[in-house]
Coordinates of C-alpha atoms in Angstrom, one line a residue:
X1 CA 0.0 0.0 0.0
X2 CA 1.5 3.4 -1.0
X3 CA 2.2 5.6 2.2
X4 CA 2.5 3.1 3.9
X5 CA 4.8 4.1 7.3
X6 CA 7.4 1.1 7.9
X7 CA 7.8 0.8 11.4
X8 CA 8.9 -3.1 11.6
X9 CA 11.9 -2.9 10.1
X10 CA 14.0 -1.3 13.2
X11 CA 12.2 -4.0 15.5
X12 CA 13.6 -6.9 13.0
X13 CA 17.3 -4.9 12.9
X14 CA 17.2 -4.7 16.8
X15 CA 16.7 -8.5 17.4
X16 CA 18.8 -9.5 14.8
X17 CA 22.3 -9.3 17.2
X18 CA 20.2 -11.7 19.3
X19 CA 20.0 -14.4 16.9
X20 CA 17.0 -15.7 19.0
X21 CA 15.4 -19.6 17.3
X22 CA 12.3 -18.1 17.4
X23 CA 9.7 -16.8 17.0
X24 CA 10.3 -15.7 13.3
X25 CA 10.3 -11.6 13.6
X26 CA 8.1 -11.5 10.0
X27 CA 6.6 -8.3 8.3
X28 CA 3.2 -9.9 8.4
X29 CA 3.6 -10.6 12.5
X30 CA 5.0 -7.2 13.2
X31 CA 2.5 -5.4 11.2
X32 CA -0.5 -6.3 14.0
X33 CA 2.1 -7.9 16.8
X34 CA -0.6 -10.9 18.8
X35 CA 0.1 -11.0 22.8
X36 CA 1.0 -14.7 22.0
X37 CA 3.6 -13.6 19.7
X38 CA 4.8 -10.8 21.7
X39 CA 5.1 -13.4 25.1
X40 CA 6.8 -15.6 22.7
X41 CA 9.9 -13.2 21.8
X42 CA 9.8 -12.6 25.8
X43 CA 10.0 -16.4 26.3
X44 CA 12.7 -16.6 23.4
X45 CA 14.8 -13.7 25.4
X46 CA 14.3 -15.4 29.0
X47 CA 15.6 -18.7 27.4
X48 CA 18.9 -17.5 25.9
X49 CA 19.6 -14.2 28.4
X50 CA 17.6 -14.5 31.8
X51 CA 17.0 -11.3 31.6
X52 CA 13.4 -10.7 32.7
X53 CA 11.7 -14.0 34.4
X54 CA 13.0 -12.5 37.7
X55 CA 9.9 -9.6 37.2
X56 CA 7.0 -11.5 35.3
X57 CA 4.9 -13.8 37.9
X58 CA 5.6 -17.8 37.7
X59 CA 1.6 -17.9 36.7
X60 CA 2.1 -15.4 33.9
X61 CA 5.4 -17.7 32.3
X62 CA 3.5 -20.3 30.2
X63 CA 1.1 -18.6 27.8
X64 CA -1.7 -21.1 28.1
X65 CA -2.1 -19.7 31.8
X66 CA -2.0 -16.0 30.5
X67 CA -5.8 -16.7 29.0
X68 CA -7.9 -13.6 29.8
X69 CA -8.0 -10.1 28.8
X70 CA -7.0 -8.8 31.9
X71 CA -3.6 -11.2 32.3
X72 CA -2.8 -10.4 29.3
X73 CA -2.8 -6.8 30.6
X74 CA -0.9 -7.6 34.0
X75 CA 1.6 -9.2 31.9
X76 CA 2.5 -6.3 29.5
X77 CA 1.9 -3.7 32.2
X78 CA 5.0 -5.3 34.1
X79 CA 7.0 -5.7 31.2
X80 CA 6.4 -1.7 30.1
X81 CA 6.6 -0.6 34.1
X82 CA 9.9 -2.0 34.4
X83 CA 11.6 -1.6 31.3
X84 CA 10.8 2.1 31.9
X85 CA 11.8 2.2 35.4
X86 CA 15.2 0.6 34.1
X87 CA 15.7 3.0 31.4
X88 CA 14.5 6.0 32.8
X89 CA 11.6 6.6 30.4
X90 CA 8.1 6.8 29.6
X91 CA 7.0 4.9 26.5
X92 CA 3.8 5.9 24.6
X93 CA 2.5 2.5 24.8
X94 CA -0.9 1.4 26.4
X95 CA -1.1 -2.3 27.0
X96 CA -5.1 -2.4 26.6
X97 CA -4.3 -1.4 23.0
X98 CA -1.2 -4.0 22.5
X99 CA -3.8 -6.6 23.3
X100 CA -6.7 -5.5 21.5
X101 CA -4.1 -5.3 18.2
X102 CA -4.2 -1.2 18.2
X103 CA -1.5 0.8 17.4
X104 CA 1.0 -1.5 16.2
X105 CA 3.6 1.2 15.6
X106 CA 4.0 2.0 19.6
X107 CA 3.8 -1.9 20.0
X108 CA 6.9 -2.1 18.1
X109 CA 8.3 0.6 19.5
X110 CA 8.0 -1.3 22.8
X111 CA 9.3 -4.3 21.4
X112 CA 12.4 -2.6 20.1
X113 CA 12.9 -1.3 24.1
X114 CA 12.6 -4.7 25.1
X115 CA 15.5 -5.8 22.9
X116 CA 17.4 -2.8 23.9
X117 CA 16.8 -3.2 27.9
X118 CA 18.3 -7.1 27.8
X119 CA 22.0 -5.9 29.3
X120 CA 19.9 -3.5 32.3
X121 CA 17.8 -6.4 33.4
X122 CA 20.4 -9.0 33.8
X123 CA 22.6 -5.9 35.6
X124 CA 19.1 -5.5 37.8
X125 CA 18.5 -9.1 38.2
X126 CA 22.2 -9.8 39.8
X127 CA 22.0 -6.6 42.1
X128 CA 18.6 -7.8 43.1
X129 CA 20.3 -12.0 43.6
X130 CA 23.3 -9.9 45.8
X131 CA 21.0 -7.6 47.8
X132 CA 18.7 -10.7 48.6
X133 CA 19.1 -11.3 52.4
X134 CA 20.2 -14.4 53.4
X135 CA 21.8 -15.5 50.0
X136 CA 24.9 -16.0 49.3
X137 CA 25.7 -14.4 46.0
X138 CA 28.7 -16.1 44.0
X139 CA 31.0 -13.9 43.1
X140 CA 33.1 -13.7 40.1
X141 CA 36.9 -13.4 41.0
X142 CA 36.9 -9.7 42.5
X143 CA 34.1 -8.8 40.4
X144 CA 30.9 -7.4 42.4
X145 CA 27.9 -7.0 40.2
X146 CA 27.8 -3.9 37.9
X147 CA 25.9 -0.6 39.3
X148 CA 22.4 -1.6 38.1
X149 CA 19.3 0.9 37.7
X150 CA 17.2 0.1 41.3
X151 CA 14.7 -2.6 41.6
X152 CA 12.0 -3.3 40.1
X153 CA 8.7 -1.5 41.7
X154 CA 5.0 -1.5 40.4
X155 CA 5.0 2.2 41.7
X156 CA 6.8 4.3 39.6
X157 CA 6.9 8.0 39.5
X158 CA 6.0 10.0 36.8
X159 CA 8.7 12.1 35.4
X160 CA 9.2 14.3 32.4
X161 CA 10.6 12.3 30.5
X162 CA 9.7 11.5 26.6
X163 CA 10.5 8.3 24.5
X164 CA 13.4 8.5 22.1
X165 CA 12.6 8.1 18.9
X166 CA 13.3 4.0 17.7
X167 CA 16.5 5.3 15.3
X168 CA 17.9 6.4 18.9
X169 CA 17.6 3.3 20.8
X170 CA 20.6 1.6 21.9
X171 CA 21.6 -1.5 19.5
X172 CA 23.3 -4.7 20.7
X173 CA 26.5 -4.9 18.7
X174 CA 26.5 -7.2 16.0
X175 CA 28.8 -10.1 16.4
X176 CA 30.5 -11.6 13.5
X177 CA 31.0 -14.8 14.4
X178 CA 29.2 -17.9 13.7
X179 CA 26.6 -19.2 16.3
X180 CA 29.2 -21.8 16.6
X181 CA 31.9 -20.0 17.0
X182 CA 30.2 -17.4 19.5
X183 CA 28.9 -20.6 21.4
X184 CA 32.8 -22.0 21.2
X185 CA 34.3 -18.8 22.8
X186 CA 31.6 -18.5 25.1
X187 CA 32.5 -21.6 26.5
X188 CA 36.0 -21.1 26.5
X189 CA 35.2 -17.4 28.4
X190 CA 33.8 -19.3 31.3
X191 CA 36.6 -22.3 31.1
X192 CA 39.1 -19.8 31.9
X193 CA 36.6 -18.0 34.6
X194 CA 36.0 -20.9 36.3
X195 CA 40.2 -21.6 36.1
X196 CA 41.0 -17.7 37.9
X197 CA 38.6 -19.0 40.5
X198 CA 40.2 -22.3 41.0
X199 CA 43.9 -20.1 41.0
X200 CA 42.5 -17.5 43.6
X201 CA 41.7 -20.7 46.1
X202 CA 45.0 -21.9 46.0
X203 CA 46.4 -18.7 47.1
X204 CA 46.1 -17.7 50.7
X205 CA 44.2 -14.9 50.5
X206 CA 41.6 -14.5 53.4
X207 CA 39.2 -12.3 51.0
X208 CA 35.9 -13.5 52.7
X209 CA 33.8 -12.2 50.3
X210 CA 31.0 -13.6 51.7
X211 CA 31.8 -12.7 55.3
X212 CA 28.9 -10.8 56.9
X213 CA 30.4 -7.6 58.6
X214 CA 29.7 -5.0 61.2
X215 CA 29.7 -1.6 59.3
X216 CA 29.5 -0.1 62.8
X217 CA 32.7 -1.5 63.9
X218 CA 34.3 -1.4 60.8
X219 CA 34.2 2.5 60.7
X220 CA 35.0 2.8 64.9
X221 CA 38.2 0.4 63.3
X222 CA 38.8 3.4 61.2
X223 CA 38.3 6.1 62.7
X224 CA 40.7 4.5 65.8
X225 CA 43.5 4.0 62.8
X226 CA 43.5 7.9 61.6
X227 CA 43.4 9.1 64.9
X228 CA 46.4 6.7 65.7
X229 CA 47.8 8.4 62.8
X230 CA 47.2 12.2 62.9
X231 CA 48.1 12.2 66.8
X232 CA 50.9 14.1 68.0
X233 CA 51.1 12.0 70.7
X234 CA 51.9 8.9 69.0
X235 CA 55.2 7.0 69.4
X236 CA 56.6 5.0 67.1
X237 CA 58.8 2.4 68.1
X238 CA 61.6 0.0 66.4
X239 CA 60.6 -2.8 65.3
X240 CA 62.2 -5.6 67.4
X241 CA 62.7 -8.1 64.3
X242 CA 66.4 -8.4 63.4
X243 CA 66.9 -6.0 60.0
X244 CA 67.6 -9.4 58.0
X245 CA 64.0 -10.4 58.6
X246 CA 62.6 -7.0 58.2
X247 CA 64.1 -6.8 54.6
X248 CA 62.5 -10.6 53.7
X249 CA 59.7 -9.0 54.8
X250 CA 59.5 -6.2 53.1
X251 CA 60.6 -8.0 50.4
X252 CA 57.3 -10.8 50.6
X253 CA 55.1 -7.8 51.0
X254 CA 56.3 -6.2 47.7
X255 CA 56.1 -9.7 46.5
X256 CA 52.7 -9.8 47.2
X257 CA 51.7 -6.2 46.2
X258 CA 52.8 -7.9 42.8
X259 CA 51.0 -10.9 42.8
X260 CA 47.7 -8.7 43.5
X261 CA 48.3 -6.5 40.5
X262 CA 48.9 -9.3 38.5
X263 CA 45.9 -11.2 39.6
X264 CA 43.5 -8.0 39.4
X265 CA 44.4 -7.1 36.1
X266 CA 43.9 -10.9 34.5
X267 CA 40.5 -10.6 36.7
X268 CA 39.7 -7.8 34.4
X269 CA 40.8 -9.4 30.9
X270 CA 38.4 -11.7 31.8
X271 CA 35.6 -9.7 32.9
X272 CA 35.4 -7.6 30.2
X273 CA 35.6 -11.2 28.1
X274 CA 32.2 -12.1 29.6
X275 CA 31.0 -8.6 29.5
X276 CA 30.9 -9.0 25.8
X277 CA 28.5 -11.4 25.3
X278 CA 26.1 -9.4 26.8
X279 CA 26.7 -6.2 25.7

């Protein structure tokens, strides 16, 4: 049909980098987007990134269940609440109209933030998995999760904020490899994670990571060092090793301040390895 405004083709480019088995993102589909379809793509997403079944209800996972009007709602209405809450916008999109097949320009305009939001919501879902009392998060060599945008809340606050228009929206980076080969260095990216963590427990460390501490005494333990420190009235004395053994000393601590460096900066290289396969 002549005039005819194209607004599927960004939502097909977005998922592309995704390289998600299915559904099929077709013209015909995207034209008119169905709720099945639409949970479908979500499903698709939570199978190959994780990245929101920590936000939709267990009941509202398998589509068969989500068989009224009004859970078909609920379900979008979380989907659009915390994609804007993560992104820090407000998109035009009213979910009564997504199911009723209305306005299939915003749907896909929603669709193309739900693509965009996959990195945030994995960031939000491990902040939420490390804040969680009483669990023990595990934690990636040094690594502690990524700041994340907050949690997830049903109440959000109205700002001033408008949508960006879809050519803005942030795009996964296209990857040139292969499934295969993706798959392959994916697989080798955790190998050598999974080695760095073996190394880090051979080495006496003491890093209790998942030690639960007293921030109260913690900060009296401070506050008792600097005023040991900025005191006139505080004495140093000689040490009463012999100068032999303060030198080996010296020398293991250097030693050590090495091995740290060392050990930090190969727990980056392989960070930022697994940082790019979701990114």
């Amino acid at each position: 049909m002549s005039g005819e405004v194209d607004f599927w083709t960004a939502t097909i480019a977005a998922y592309q980098p995704l390289q998600l088995p299915s559904p099929e993102l077709s013209e015909k589909l995207l034209k008119r987007p169905p709720f099945r379809f639409i949970h479908d793509i979500v499903c698709s997403i939570d199978a190959r990134f994780a990245a929101y079944d920590h936000v939709i209800p267990v009941a509202l996972r398998n589509s068969a269940q989500v068989d009224t009007k009004e859970k078909k709602i609920e379900y979008l209405t979380i989907l659009i609440q915390y994609i804007n809450k993560l992104m820090k916008v407000e998109i035009d999109v009213n979910p009564k109209k997504i199911v009723s097949g209305h306005e299939p320009e915003k749907t896909n305009v929603f669709l193309q933030y739900l693509a965009s939001c996959i990195g945030y919501a994995q960031q939000d879902k491990a902040a939420q998995a490390a804040s969680a009392p009483g669990q023990n998060s595990t934690a990636l060599a040094f690594s502690s999760p990524s700041t994340a945008a907050a949690s997830f809340s049903t109440h959000l606050t109205q700002g001033n904020l408008s949508l960006h228009p879809p050519s803005s929206l942030d795009r996964m980076k296209s990857c040139s490899m292969s499934p295969t080969e993706r798959r392959n260095s994916h697989a080798s990216a955790l190998d050598e994670a999974a080695k760095f963590n073996k190394k880090l427990d051979g080495y006496s460390l003491n890093l209790n990571l998942n030690d639960q501490r007293d921030v109260r005494a913690e900060g009296e333990s401070i506050v008792r060092m600097w005023n040991e420190l900025v005191s006139p009235m505080a004495e140093t004395k000689p040490s009463h090793l012999p100068l032999e053994a303060l030198e080996t000393a010296i020398k293991r601590q250097i030693e050590t301040t090495k091995m740290m460096q060392e050990l930090l900066s190969e727990n980056d290289r392989i960070i930022d390895k697994l940082e790019s396969f979701v990114t």
